[in-house]
Tab-separated table of C-alpha atoms and ligand atoms in Angstrom:
chain	number	residue	atom	x	y	z
J	1	MET	CA	45.104	-4.173	25.866
J	2	THR	CA	41.666	-3.596	25.673
J	3	SER	CA	38.513	-4.578	23.359
J	4	THR	CA	35.442	-2.762	22.259
J	5	SER	CA	33.415	-4.271	24.352
J	6	GLN	CA	34.964	-2.737	27.224
J	7	CYS	CA	33.137	0.703	27.834
J	8	CYS	CA	34.469	2.268	30.968
J	9	ASN	CA	37.247	3.736	31.116
J	10	SER	CA	38.499	7.524	31.289
J	11	PRO	CA	39.420	9.158	28.428
J	12	ASN	CA	43.176	8.977	29.452
J	13	ASP	CA	42.798	5.539	30.596
J	14	LYS	CA	41.357	4.575	26.818
J	15	ASP	CA	44.507	6.506	24.940
J	16	THR	CA	46.756	4.392	27.626
J	17	ASN	CA	45.291	1.174	26.472
J	18	ASN	CA	44.732	2.067	23.314
J	19	GLU	CA	48.697	2.905	22.822
J	20	SER	CA	49.727	-0.070	24.473
J	21	THR	CA	47.920	-2.182	22.079
J	22	HIS	CA	48.821	0.049	19.468
J	23	ASP	CA	52.705	-0.684	20.372
J	24	VAL	CA	52.398	-4.577	21.232
J	25	VAL	CA	51.327	-4.693	17.252
J	26	LYS	CA	53.912	-2.781	15.956
J	27	ASP	CA	56.192	-4.947	17.475
J	28	TYR	CA	54.672	-7.981	16.181
J	29	TYR	CA	54.674	-6.436	12.666
J	30	GLY	CA	57.736	-4.476	13.003
J	31	LYS	CA	59.945	-6.623	14.485
J	32	VAL	CA	58.660	-10.229	15.311
J	33	LEU	CA	57.615	-10.911	11.555
J	34	ALA	CA	60.300	-11.027	8.839
J	35	GLY	CA	57.680	-12.502	6.285
J	36	SER	CA	54.623	-14.417	5.801
J	37	ASP	CA	55.830	-17.845	6.621
J	38	ASP	CA	56.703	-16.697	10.311
J	39	LEU	CA	52.771	-16.036	10.984
J	40	GLN	CA	51.490	-18.921	13.179
J	41	THR	CA	48.178	-19.216	11.155
J	42	ASN	CA	46.486	-20.269	7.765
J	43	ALA	CA	44.662	-17.153	6.856
J	44	CYS	CA	47.528	-15.681	4.587
J	45	CYS	CA	46.979	-18.742	2.077
J	46	THR	CA	44.191	-16.972	0.227
J	47	ASP	CA	44.712	-16.875	-3.297
J	48	ASP	CA	43.530	-20.079	-4.692
J	49	GLY	CA	40.258	-19.353	-6.892
J	50	LEU	CA	42.222	-16.081	-8.204
J	51	SER	CA	40.951	-14.898	-11.833
J	52	THR	CA	43.132	-14.902	-14.625
J	53	LEU	CA	43.167	-11.185	-13.859
J	54	MET	CA	44.130	-10.759	-10.341
J	55	LYS	CA	46.899	-13.645	-11.260
J	56	THR	CA	48.555	-11.136	-13.736
J	57	VAL	CA	47.901	-8.071	-11.417
J	58	LEU	CA	49.748	-9.922	-8.562
J	59	SER	CA	52.425	-11.380	-10.564
J	60	ASN	CA	53.642	-7.634	-11.527
J	61	ILE	CA	54.383	-6.786	-7.450
J	62	HIS	CA	57.667	-6.934	-6.185
J	63	ASP	CA	58.702	-10.529	-4.489
J	64	GLU	CA	59.845	-8.082	-1.307
J	65	VAL	CA	56.657	-6.667	-1.137
J	66	LEU	CA	54.581	-10.328	-1.624
J	67	THR	CA	56.612	-11.935	1.455
J	68	ARG	CA	55.291	-9.477	4.046
J	69	TYR	CA	52.069	-9.707	3.205
J	70	TYR	CA	49.882	-10.370	6.040
J	71	GLY	CA	46.369	-10.498	4.703
J	72	CYS	CA	43.468	-13.305	5.602
J	73	GLY	CA	41.393	-12.504	2.211
J	74	LEU	CA	41.173	-11.733	-1.181
J	75	VAL	CA	40.132	-7.731	-1.323
J	76	THR	CA	39.116	-7.229	-5.036
J	77	PRO	CA	36.092	-5.034	-5.414
J	78	GLU	CA	34.731	-4.893	-8.791
J	79	SER	CA	34.573	-2.014	-11.061
J	80	LEU	CA	37.863	0.315	-9.662
J	81	ALA	CA	38.876	2.339	-12.551
J	82	GLY	CA	39.367	6.003	-12.080
J	83	CYS	CA	38.237	5.318	-7.934
J	84	HIS	CA	40.134	7.108	-4.821
J	85	ILE	CA	40.868	4.159	-3.061
J	86	LEU	CA	42.461	4.155	0.506
J	87	ASP	CA	43.585	0.755	2.296
J	88	LEU	CA	43.556	0.668	6.493
J	89	GLY	CA	46.783	-1.194	7.458
J	90	CYS	CA	48.299	-1.360	4.311
J	91	GLY	CA	51.418	-3.317	5.606
J	92	ALA	CA	54.144	-3.809	3.054
J	93	GLY	CA	51.856	-2.431	0.154
J	94	ARG	CA	50.830	-5.746	-1.517
J	95	ASP	CA	46.825	-4.614	-1.788
J	96	CYS	CA	47.543	-1.125	-2.466
J	97	TYR	CA	49.849	-2.005	-5.390
J	98	ALA	CA	47.200	-4.451	-6.789
J	99	LEU	CA	44.674	-2.361	-6.957
J	100	ALA	CA	46.880	0.692	-8.217
J	101	GLN	CA	46.716	-1.350	-11.291
J	102	LEU	CA	42.843	-1.598	-11.518
J	103	VAL	CA	42.028	1.917	-10.764
J	104	GLY	CA	44.480	2.993	-13.625
J	105	GLU	CA	46.225	6.133	-13.856
J	106	SER	CA	43.445	8.391	-13.528
J	107	GLY	CA	42.610	6.859	-10.040
J	108	SER	CA	44.891	6.751	-6.836
J	109	VAL	CA	45.219	4.736	-3.695
J	110	ILE	CA	46.058	5.694	0.006
J	111	GLY	CA	47.594	2.894	2.325
J	112	VAL	CA	47.679	4.246	5.691
J	113	ASP	CA	49.836	1.853	8.142
J	114	MET	CA	51.398	2.823	11.896
J	115	THR	CA	54.060	0.365	11.862
J	116	ASP	CA	57.631	2.178	10.228
J	117	GLU	CA	59.017	-1.334	9.040
J	118	GLN	CA	56.229	-2.412	6.885
J	119	LEU	CA	55.702	1.364	5.317
J	120	ALA	CA	59.887	1.318	4.422
J	121	VAL	CA	58.992	-2.054	2.186
J	122	ALA	CA	56.027	-0.285	0.717
J	123	ASN	CA	57.824	3.116	-0.085
J	124	LYS	CA	61.043	1.620	-1.398
J	125	HIS	CA	59.014	0.006	-4.160
J	126	ILE	CA	56.821	3.344	-5.641
J	127	GLU	CA	58.823	3.693	-8.479
J	128	TYR	CA	59.516	0.025	-9.441
J	129	HIS	CA	55.842	-0.500	-9.600
J	130	GLN	CA	54.992	2.302	-11.534
J	131	ASN	CA	57.554	1.260	-14.516
J	132	LYS	CA	56.276	-2.010	-14.091
J	133	PHE	CA	52.297	-0.521	-14.649
J	134	GLY	CA	53.757	2.250	-17.551
J	135	PHE	CA	52.325	5.092	-15.470
J	136	ALA	CA	53.562	8.400	-16.095
J	137	LYS	CA	53.223	9.376	-12.426
J	138	PRO	CA	53.099	7.196	-9.271
J	139	ASN	CA	49.361	6.691	-8.323
J	140	THR	CA	50.077	5.367	-5.031
J	141	THR	CA	51.110	6.910	-1.687
J	142	PHE	CA	51.663	5.807	2.041
J	143	LEU	CA	50.867	7.665	4.973
J	144	LYS	CA	51.911	6.663	8.584
J	145	GLY	CA	49.203	7.016	11.062
J	146	TYR	CA	46.579	5.322	13.067
J	147	ILE	CA	43.505	3.944	11.214
J	148	GLU	CA	41.100	5.189	14.417
J	149	LYS	CA	42.752	8.855	13.345
J	150	LEU	CA	42.392	9.512	9.849
J	151	ASP	CA	41.408	12.890	10.071
J	152	GLU	CA	45.302	13.207	11.482
J	153	LEU	CA	46.321	12.379	7.975
J	154	ASN	CA	43.849	15.036	6.602
J	155	ILE	CA	41.890	12.672	4.330
J	156	PRO	CA	38.871	14.978	3.950
J	157	ASP	CA	35.010	14.005	4.313
J	158	ASN	CA	33.216	12.439	1.392
J	159	SER	CA	36.892	12.228	-0.414
J	160	ILE	CA	37.070	7.762	-0.956
J	161	ASP	CA	35.583	6.173	-3.089
J	162	VAL	CA	36.575	2.289	-2.014
J	163	VAL	CA	37.821	1.817	1.576
J	164	ILE	CA	39.605	-1.745	1.975
J	165	SER	CA	41.332	-3.424	4.962
J	166	ASN	CA	42.983	-6.915	5.101
J	167	CYS	CA	43.435	-8.560	8.293
J	168	VAL	CA	43.649	-5.082	10.382
J	169	ILE	CA	40.318	-4.058	11.999
J	170	ASN	CA	40.690	-7.028	14.425
J	171	LEU	CA	44.202	-5.496	15.346
J	172	SER	CA	42.496	-1.608	16.287
J	173	PRO	CA	41.493	-1.260	20.386
J	174	ASP	CA	38.944	1.265	19.164
J	175	LYS	CA	36.957	-0.399	16.216
J	176	ASN	CA	34.093	2.136	16.528
J	177	ALA	CA	36.433	4.736	15.607
J	178	VAL	CA	37.693	3.128	12.954
J	179	LEU	CA	34.422	2.566	11.333
J	180	LYS	CA	33.632	5.998	12.254
J	181	GLU	CA	36.294	7.472	10.729
J	182	VAL	CA	35.692	5.138	7.089
J	183	PHE	CA	32.001	6.405	7.499
J	184	ARG	CA	33.275	10.140	7.570
J	185	ILE	CA	36.121	10.015	4.488
J	186	LEU	CA	33.597	7.658	1.838
J	187	LYS	CA	31.814	10.012	-0.881
J	188	PRO	CA	28.155	8.995	-0.738
J	189	GLY	CA	27.827	5.915	-2.424
J	190	GLY	CA	31.017	4.546	-1.277
J	191	GLU	CA	31.544	1.011	0.203
J	192	ILE	CA	34.429	-0.339	2.515
J	193	TYR	CA	35.491	-4.108	1.091
J	194	PHE	CA	37.145	-5.388	4.195
J	195	SER	CA	38.412	-9.138	5.096
J	196	ASP	CA	38.685	-9.603	8.527
J	197	VAL	CA	38.744	-12.059	11.606
J	198	TYR	CA	35.304	-12.914	13.557
J	199	ALA	CA	34.751	-14.911	16.121
J	200	ASP	CA	31.466	-16.918	16.647
J	201	ARG	CA	31.421	-15.197	20.829
J	202	ARG	CA	32.613	-12.529	22.180
J	203	VAL	CA	36.406	-13.458	23.408
J	204	PRO	CA	37.082	-13.020	26.910
J	205	SER	CA	39.687	-10.363	27.940
J	206	HIS	CA	41.993	-12.453	29.424
J	207	LEU	CA	42.478	-13.370	25.779
J	208	VAL	CA	42.351	-10.163	24.433
J	209	GLU	CA	45.775	-9.739	27.076
J	210	ASP	CA	47.894	-12.238	25.007
J	211	PRO	CA	49.835	-11.003	22.741
J	212	LEU	CA	50.260	-13.694	20.789
J	213	LEU	CA	46.832	-14.720	20.385
J	214	TYR	CA	45.982	-10.540	19.616
J	215	GLY	CA	48.926	-10.381	17.150
J	216	GLU	CA	48.010	-13.080	15.236
J	217	CYS	CA	44.760	-11.920	14.166
J	218	LEU	CA	42.529	-13.853	16.696
J	219	SER	CA	42.035	-12.591	20.024
J	220	GLY	CA	41.165	-8.855	18.810
J	221	ALA	CA	38.327	-10.363	16.981
J	222	LEU	CA	34.944	-9.104	16.873
J	223	TYR	CA	32.082	-11.320	17.456
J	224	TRP	CA	30.177	-11.356	13.833
J	225	ASN	CA	27.116	-10.084	15.484
J	226	ASP	CA	28.159	-7.527	17.676
J	227	PHE	CA	30.522	-6.269	14.189
J	228	GLU	CA	27.090	-5.895	12.528
J	229	ASN	CA	25.557	-4.393	15.217
J	230	LEU	CA	27.988	-1.671	15.566
J	231	ALA	CA	28.336	-1.035	11.862
J	232	LYS	CA	24.183	-0.805	11.273
J	233	HIS	CA	24.645	1.892	14.457
J	234	LEU	CA	27.945	4.041	12.512
J	235	GLY	CA	25.216	4.348	9.392
J	236	PHE	CA	26.357	1.168	7.265
J	237	ALA	CA	22.440	-0.065	7.217
J	238	GLU	CA	22.920	-3.523	5.713
J	239	PRO	CA	26.234	-5.307	6.180
J	240	ARG	CA	26.748	-7.528	3.213
J	241	LEU	CA	28.352	-10.814	3.803
J	242	VAL	CA	30.371	-11.323	0.702
J	243	SER	CA	32.515	-14.799	1.785
J	244	SER	CA	33.814	-16.616	4.279
J	245	ARG	CA	36.386	-18.945	5.222
J	246	VAL	CA	36.872	-21.206	8.875
J	247	ILE	CA	40.294	-20.630	10.062
J	248	THR	CA	41.457	-23.965	11.587
J	249	VAL	CA	44.126	-23.640	14.778
J	250	ASP	CA	46.043	-26.585	14.553
J	251	ASN	CA	48.862	-25.477	16.964
J	252	ASP	CA	47.475	-27.979	20.293
J	253	GLU	CA	49.274	-25.027	22.710
J	254	LEU	CA	46.977	-22.154	20.800
J	255	ALA	CA	43.906	-24.045	20.118
J	256	ALA	CA	43.849	-25.221	24.118
J	257	LYS	CA	44.097	-21.130	25.000
J	258	LEU	CA	40.984	-20.427	22.397
J	259	GLU	CA	38.603	-22.619	24.506
J	260	ASP	CA	36.640	-23.581	21.700
J	261	ILE	CA	36.003	-20.253	20.269
J	262	ARG	CA	35.637	-20.454	16.290
J	263	PHE	CA	37.356	-17.983	14.090
J	264	THR	CA	36.095	-17.298	10.154
J	265	SER	CA	37.957	-15.050	7.970
J	266	ALA	CA	35.137	-12.935	6.435
J	267	THR	CA	35.076	-10.453	3.327
J	268	TYR	CA	32.093	-7.363	4.183
J	269	ARG	CA	30.983	-5.061	1.839
J	270	LEU	CA	29.250	-1.978	4.184
J	271	PHE	CA	27.936	1.202	1.847
J	272	LYS	CA	27.480	4.550	2.829
J	273	ALA	CA	24.128	6.030	0.942
J	274	ASP	CA	21.512	8.338	2.051
J	275	GLY	CA	17.795	7.498	2.284
J	276	LEU	CA	18.671	3.647	3.763
J	277	GLU	CA	16.524	2.561	6.850
J	278	THR	CA	17.544	0.229	9.888
J	279	ASP	CA	17.112	-2.895	8.472
J	280	ALA	CA	16.134	-4.607	4.829
J	281	GLN	CA	12.311	-3.638	3.837
J	282	ASP	CA	10.424	-4.897	0.808
J	283	TYR	CA	8.868	-2.171	-1.634
J	284	GLY	CA	8.573	-4.771	-4.497
J	285	HIS	CA	11.889	-3.245	-5.786
J	286	GLN	CA	13.876	-4.676	-8.650
J	287	VAL	CA	16.894	-4.795	-10.977
J	288	LYS	CA	18.426	-5.885	-14.318
J	289	TYR	CA	21.932	-5.975	-14.172
J	290	LEU	CA	22.856	-5.344	-17.478
J	291	GLY	CA	26.288	-7.574	-17.897
J	292	THR	CA	28.692	-4.951	-18.037
J	293	ILE	CA	31.093	-4.701	-15.411
J	294	THR	CA	34.122	-6.370	-16.488
J	295	GLU	CA	34.863	-10.138	-15.666
J	296	HIS	CA	31.427	-10.302	-14.834
J	297	GLU	CA	29.791	-10.622	-17.539
J	298	GLN	CA	27.703	-13.210	-17.047
J	299	ALA	CA	26.911	-12.585	-13.398
J	300	PHE	CA	27.758	-10.198	-10.322
J	301	HIS	CA	27.960	-11.778	-7.170
J	302	PHE	CA	27.230	-8.963	-5.223
J	303	ASP	CA	27.358	-10.553	-1.533
J	304	GLN	CA	27.255	-14.347	-0.438
J	305	SER	CA	23.304	-14.539	-0.912
J	306	THR	CA	22.891	-11.968	-3.846
J	307	TYR	CA	23.718	-12.663	-7.385
J	308	PHE	CA	22.680	-10.620	-10.065
J	309	VAL	CA	22.151	-12.849	-13.440
J	310	LYS	CA	22.682	-10.694	-16.817
J	311	GLY	CA	19.297	-9.908	-18.380
J	312	GLU	CA	17.479	-10.863	-15.360
J	313	VAL	CA	14.988	-9.359	-12.902
J	314	THR	CA	15.859	-9.720	-9.074
J	315	ASN	CA	13.683	-8.413	-6.268
J	316	VAL	CA	16.098	-6.225	-3.870
J	317	SER	CA	15.176	-4.387	-0.836
J	318	GLY	CA	14.388	-0.866	-0.394
J	319	ASN	CA	18.088	-0.162	0.852
J	320	GLN	CA	20.000	-2.249	-1.844
J	321	TRP	CA	17.871	-0.235	-4.586
J	322	HIS	CA	19.113	3.029	-3.076
J	323	THR	CA	22.534	1.363	-2.246
J	324	LEU	CA	22.829	0.503	-6.084
J	325	LYS	CA	21.679	3.739	-7.256
J	326	GLN	CA	23.914	6.140	-5.267
J	327	SER	CA	26.864	3.337	-5.670
J	328	ARG	CA	29.303	3.334	-8.643
J	329	PHE	CA	27.234	0.359	-10.030
J	330	ASN	CA	24.342	2.662	-10.842
J	331	LYS	CA	25.307	2.417	-14.322
J	332	TYR	CA	25.457	-1.530	-14.792
J	333	PHE	CA	21.815	-1.513	-13.885
J	334	GLU	CA	18.488	-1.320	-15.496
J	335	PHE	CA	16.334	0.030	-12.240
J	336	ILE	CA	12.671	-0.390	-12.778
J	337	GLU	CA	10.043	1.423	-10.542
J	338	ASN	CA	7.299	-0.322	-9.338
J	339	ASP	CA	4.518	1.320	-7.144
J	340	SER	CA	6.316	1.451	-4.088
J	341	LYS	CA	3.804	-0.035	-1.883
J	342	HIS	CA	5.524	-1.485	1.599
J	343	LEU	CA	5.302	-5.140	1.513
J	344	GLY	CA	6.886	-6.279	5.241
J	345	PHE	CA	10.513	-7.278	5.620
J	346	PHE	CA	12.860	-8.446	2.729
J	347	ALA	CA	13.339	-12.072	3.928
J	348	ALA	CA	16.538	-12.721	2.701
J	349	GLN	CA	18.949	-9.583	4.169
J	350	ASN	CA	16.836	-9.906	7.499
J	351	GLN	CA	18.310	-13.651	8.565
J	352	ARG	CA	21.816	-13.622	8.740
J	353	SER	CA	22.806	-17.017	10.984
J	354	GLU	CA	25.778	-18.631	12.528
J	355	ALA	CA	25.763	-20.949	9.462
J	356	ASP	CA	26.487	-18.320	6.843
J	357	PHE	CA	29.898	-18.037	8.516
J	358	HIS	CA	30.576	-21.481	8.256
J	359	PHE	CA	32.259	-21.732	11.411
J	360	GLN	CA	31.857	-25.286	11.809
J	361	ILE	CA	34.968	-27.368	9.970
J	362	GLU	CA	33.752	-29.437	7.066
J	363	PRO	CA	36.168	-32.456	7.304
J	364	GLN	CA	37.750	-31.633	3.797
J	365	GLN	CA	38.987	-28.499	5.474
J	366	SER	CA	40.961	-29.581	8.325
J	367	ALA	CA	44.226	-29.643	9.259
J	368	SER	CA	45.940	-28.429	5.767
J	369	GLY	CA	43.217	-25.483	5.384
J	370	CYS	CA	43.523	-23.349	2.650
J	371	CYS	CA	47.187	-24.510	1.982
J	372	SER	CA	48.689	-27.395	0.663
J	373	PRO	CA	50.388	-29.255	2.561
J	374	ALA	CA	49.791	-27.397	5.770
J	375	PRO	CA	52.933	-26.740	7.656
J	376	ALA	CA	52.577	-28.385	11.136
J	377	LYS	CA	52.699	-25.365	13.341
J	378	LYS	CA	49.965	-23.341	11.560
J	379	THR	CA	46.939	-22.262	13.021
J	380	SER	CA	44.271	-20.037	12.130
J	381	CYS	CA	44.907	-16.755	10.111
J	382	CYS	CA	45.952	-13.431	9.001
F	1	SAM	C1	48.020	-8.421	9.830
F	1	SAM	S1	48.955	-7.255	8.890
F	1	SAM	C2	48.254	-7.209	7.378
F	1	SAM	C3	48.945	-6.251	6.643
F	1	SAM	C4	48.532	-5.921	5.462
F	1	SAM	N1	46.940	-5.191	4.903
F	1	SAM	C5	48.392	-7.299	4.430
F	1	SAM	O1	47.476	-7.832	4.203
F	1	SAM	O2	49.306	-7.204	4.212
F	1	SAM	C6	48.266	-5.996	10.148
F	1	SAM	C7	48.925	-4.691	9.834
F	1	SAM	O3	48.066	-3.032	10.267
F	1	SAM	C8	48.581	-2.317	10.924
F	1	SAM	N2	48.056	-1.722	11.936
F	1	SAM	C9	47.482	-2.807	13.127
F	1	SAM	N3	46.882	-1.673	13.893
F	1	SAM	C10	46.989	-0.318	12.925
F	1	SAM	C11	46.359	0.633	13.784
F	1	SAM	N4	45.261	0.871	14.477
F	1	SAM	N5	46.458	1.673	12.595
F	1	SAM	C12	47.351	1.629	11.469
F	1	SAM	N6	48.247	0.210	11.159
F	1	SAM	C13	47.859	-0.311	12.178
F	1	SAM	C14	49.940	-2.918	11.233
F	1	SAM	O4	51.304	-2.003	11.478
F	1	SAM	C15	49.952	-3.853	10.253
F	1	SAM	O5	50.824	-3.934	8.709
């Protein structure tokens, strides 16, 4: 297996290595695991703090789909009515069926996965969910394929409003190809909103080669700073960290193998927009949030450091100004024009540090992680 950081294979070697990584992952999610309880990690225990709406949405999903949930975060971007969504590595379809309710009958959700067993469960329950949601026809489809090769699935350029993904990109042997494809299929102003696993350093190749560590969404994880640089390089100018949660490794054998590398489950949002600069600059731009996003009437928590309070004027970087204007959030803001003089760096967006990821395990978070009580064998997340 190879990681994205290994650069020097010939194209044929690369294809062979990608294939072998895909086979290891297919085997793990298709044959080794029968349900979330078989995971050696704690990351799928992410439903604490669910809103009433999300509790209702999840309660409408078939038990068999819920049992095969292997995600590591909550993937619920705001304001989805009428959106066209694509889920990278949809598995048995939990997030697809959740968001299918939020996009409504005028929207659609496409799930892509490479593992037959996962897709079989997803496909089996299409009609059940259509009836449960009271829709005249299904708004959810599942496609078998590789997230590195969405072109082979005929997903057109600029066709998707929101790409989501939950604990999948870490499993890809070619993260560059995945994000490049995401950039291609997103409409201008569209975003990828996704949860995944990140490491506090580059994971050495002998750990990447370990099928259990890889399948458990640990050793394929990117060093967070490499991820941000990759995203920026591909045109996602300002990666926005929405939330993060430390992953605990309570299995001594696995923990010893991991050589003190710390992992976090983090949700990012990356926007595709025109006219963005390589980093956040301050032109004195300001916006006022109107308080009109459903379930976010008092405040819109855009990311970990950006909180738009209803009726309050907020300073934003030039990039954020352009992003909001081109995105589906445009109608929820008043855009206040200043004289657009350059005022230097927009400090809040140019100072990401390790501390933002909460890599240090807080005493109250250790051992039991997010689940109470934690099963003895649980280790990290996925
Ligand atoms: C950890 S599971 C997460 C599944 C789902 N997102 C969820 O939350 O339940 C990873 C899924 O990604 C799929 N997957 C991993 N790498 C893939 C790739 N390169 N192309 C397509 N699917 C992939 C696997 O088949 C598996 O179903």
